[in-house]
Amino acid sequence: MLMLKCRTCGEVFGGHYVPEGSSAEFKSVAVSTDTLHTCSRGHKNEYAADDYMDWS
C-alpha cells in the first residue's frame, strides 16, 4: 500500500494499492497516473511520486 499524508491536516490515508512484489517501475506508473487525492476530511491535494510512503 502506498500511503499519503494530507498536506492540510496531516491525516495519513491510502493513496494506491500496489500488489506485493511489484516492481519499482510498476509503482512509478501507479503514482504518476492519478495525482489528485482527497483525504477523509475533504482536503484535495496534488501529490508527486516522492510524496508516497511504501507501507507494504
XYZ file of N, CA, C and O in Angstrom:
224
model
N 0.850 -1.175 0.000
C 0.000 0.000 0.000
C 0.895 1.237 0.000
O 1.790 1.353 0.826
N 0.642 2.125 -0.920
C 1.346 3.401 -0.956
C 0.464 4.429 -0.266
O -0.675 4.654 -0.660
N 0.993 5.010 0.786
C 0.220 5.922 1.617
C 0.600 7.370 1.320
O 1.697 7.659 0.839
N -0.323 8.271 1.649
C -0.099 9.706 1.512
C -0.420 10.393 2.830
O -1.219 9.905 3.615
N 0.184 11.545 3.049
C -0.108 12.359 4.221
C -0.737 13.658 3.722
O -0.148 14.361 2.899
N -1.935 13.970 4.211
C -2.642 15.179 3.789
C -1.800 16.407 4.108
O -1.315 16.559 5.226
N -1.666 17.267 3.140
C -0.865 18.479 3.319
C -1.589 19.528 4.162
O -0.970 20.452 4.664
N -2.894 19.367 4.330
C -3.678 20.338 5.086
C -3.808 19.947 6.558
O -3.556 20.761 7.438
N -4.184 18.685 6.828
C -4.457 18.283 8.213
C -3.497 17.225 8.758
O -3.514 16.939 9.946
N -2.684 16.608 7.890
C -1.715 15.622 8.351
C -2.229 14.195 8.440
O -1.498 13.293 8.832
N -3.484 13.959 8.089
C -4.032 12.605 8.108
C -3.275 11.726 7.117
O -2.976 12.144 6.003
N -2.961 10.499 7.520
C -2.324 9.539 6.620
C -3.431 8.649 6.061
O -4.244 8.109 6.805
N -3.467 8.518 4.751
C -4.507 7.725 4.106
C -3.924 6.969 2.923
O -2.863 7.316 2.406
N -4.624 5.922 2.500
C -4.173 5.102 1.385
C -4.266 5.836 0.070
O -5.330 6.336 -0.285
N -3.154 5.911 -0.631
C -3.149 6.567 -1.937
C -3.382 5.578 -3.064
O -4.203 5.800 -3.934
N -2.644 4.453 -3.040
C -2.758 3.417 -4.065
C -2.458 2.065 -3.452
O -1.557 1.944 -2.626
N -3.187 1.072 -3.920
C -2.854 -0.305 -3.553
C -1.885 -0.820 -4.606
O -2.156 -0.731 -5.803
N -0.758 -1.344 -4.165
C 0.224 -1.931 -5.069
C 0.436 -3.375 -4.641
O 0.814 -3.621 -3.488
N 0.196 -4.333 -5.519
C 0.350 -5.745 -5.147
C 1.756 -6.057 -4.643
O 2.734 -5.481 -5.120
N 1.832 -6.965 -3.683
C 3.111 -7.401 -3.118
C 4.033 -7.883 -4.219
O 3.611 -8.586 -5.135
N 5.289 -7.490 -4.172
C 6.280 -7.920 -5.150
C 6.283 -7.109 -6.430
O 6.963 -7.475 -7.385
N 5.545 -6.004 -6.462
C 5.519 -5.166 -7.657
C 6.872 -4.500 -7.866
O 7.560 -4.145 -6.909
N 7.213 -4.307 -9.104
C 8.494 -3.681 -9.434
C 8.444 -2.177 -9.174
O 7.372 -1.564 -9.069
N 9.612 -1.582 -9.075
C 9.704 -0.132 -8.891
C 9.080 0.597 -10.077
O 8.463 1.650 -9.916
N 9.212 0.022 -11.268
C 8.625 0.628 -12.463
C 7.100 0.643 -12.365
O 6.455 1.639 -12.694
N 6.512 -0.464 -11.888
C 5.061 -0.530 -11.725
C 4.589 0.527 -10.732
O 3.604 1.221 -10.967
N 5.296 0.660 -9.595
C 4.937 1.653 -8.591
C 5.016 3.059 -9.162
O 4.157 3.898 -8.908
N 6.052 3.323 -9.958
C 6.229 4.639 -10.562
C 5.060 4.986 -11.480
O 4.550 6.108 -11.450
N 4.631 4.036 -12.286
C 3.492 4.254 -13.184
C 2.219 4.470 -12.372
O 1.415 5.347 -12.670
N 2.033 3.683 -11.315
C 0.821 3.773 -10.494
C 0.668 5.151 -9.865
O -0.433 5.681 -9.795
N 1.753 5.748 -9.401
C 1.642 7.025 -8.706
C 1.661 8.226 -9.654
O 1.329 9.332 -9.240
N 2.014 8.020 -10.899
C 2.059 9.146 -11.830
C 0.767 9.322 -12.622
O 0.580 10.339 -13.277
N -0.156 8.355 -12.546
C -1.379 8.437 -13.344
C -2.464 9.292 -12.697
O -3.188 9.991 -13.380
N -2.599 9.242 -11.382
C -3.651 9.982 -10.679
C -2.998 10.790 -9.567
O -2.685 10.257 -8.511
N -2.790 12.070 -9.794
C -2.037 12.873 -8.840
C -2.908 13.636 -7.846
O -2.405 14.149 -6.864
N -4.216 13.708 -8.070
C -5.115 14.440 -7.183
C -5.798 13.462 -6.230
O -6.415 12.486 -6.661
N -5.658 13.692 -4.927
C -6.267 12.818 -3.919
C -6.982 13.661 -2.877
O -6.599 14.796 -2.609
N -8.013 13.068 -2.259
C -8.807 13.737 -1.235
C -8.792 12.896 0.027
O -9.100 11.706 -0.014
N -8.447 13.505 1.167
C -8.463 12.779 2.436
C -9.907 12.675 2.930
O -10.818 13.272 2.352
N -10.128 11.947 4.021
C -11.492 11.732 4.520
C -12.147 13.010 5.034
O -13.351 13.065 5.188
N -11.340 14.026 5.288
C -11.886 15.312 5.750
C -12.201 16.262 4.599
O -12.603 17.392 4.816
N -11.986 15.790 3.364
C -12.357 16.573 2.187
C -11.279 17.484 1.634
O -11.549 18.253 0.715
N -10.074 17.395 2.150
C -8.987 18.229 1.637
C -8.429 17.619 0.355
O -8.004 16.469 0.350
N -8.417 18.383 -0.734
C -7.903 17.908 -2.021
C -6.511 18.470 -2.236
O -6.291 19.673 -2.094
N -5.573 17.582 -2.568
C -4.204 17.991 -2.839
C -3.648 17.179 -3.992
O -4.050 16.051 -4.223
N -2.681 17.776 -4.707
C -1.950 17.043 -5.737
C -0.679 16.517 -5.130
O -0.049 17.184 -4.306
N -0.298 15.301 -5.527
C 0.887 14.657 -4.977
C 1.792 14.179 -6.098
O 1.316 13.717 -7.134
N 3.102 14.278 -5.874
C 4.100 13.748 -6.797
C 4.562 12.388 -6.290
O 4.271 12.008 -5.154
N 5.304 11.661 -7.111
C 5.772 10.322 -6.746
C 6.564 10.338 -5.442
O 6.468 9.404 -4.647
N 7.310 11.378 -5.165
C 8.122 11.466 -3.944
C 7.287 11.595 -2.675
O 7.790 11.392 -1.578
N 6.010 11.939 -2.796
C 5.147 12.131 -1.632
C 4.620 10.815 -1.052
O 4.126 10.789 0.069
N 4.693 9.731 -1.810
C 4.146 8.454 -1.377
C 5.087 7.731 -0.413
O 6.293 7.751 -0.575
N 4.477 7.073 0.594
C 5.232 6.259 1.550
C 4.811 4.806 1.319
O 3.622 4.506 1.244
N 5.781 3.901 1.220
C 5.501 2.497 0.979
C 5.356 1.787 2.325
O 6.329 1.556 3.031
N 4.103 1.436 2.701
C 3.832 0.786 3.983
C 3.420 -0.662 3.771
O 2.686 -1.218 4.557
N 3.916 -1.294 2.699
C 3.537 -2.684 2.442
C 4.322 -3.646 3.300
O 5.248 -3.314 3.970
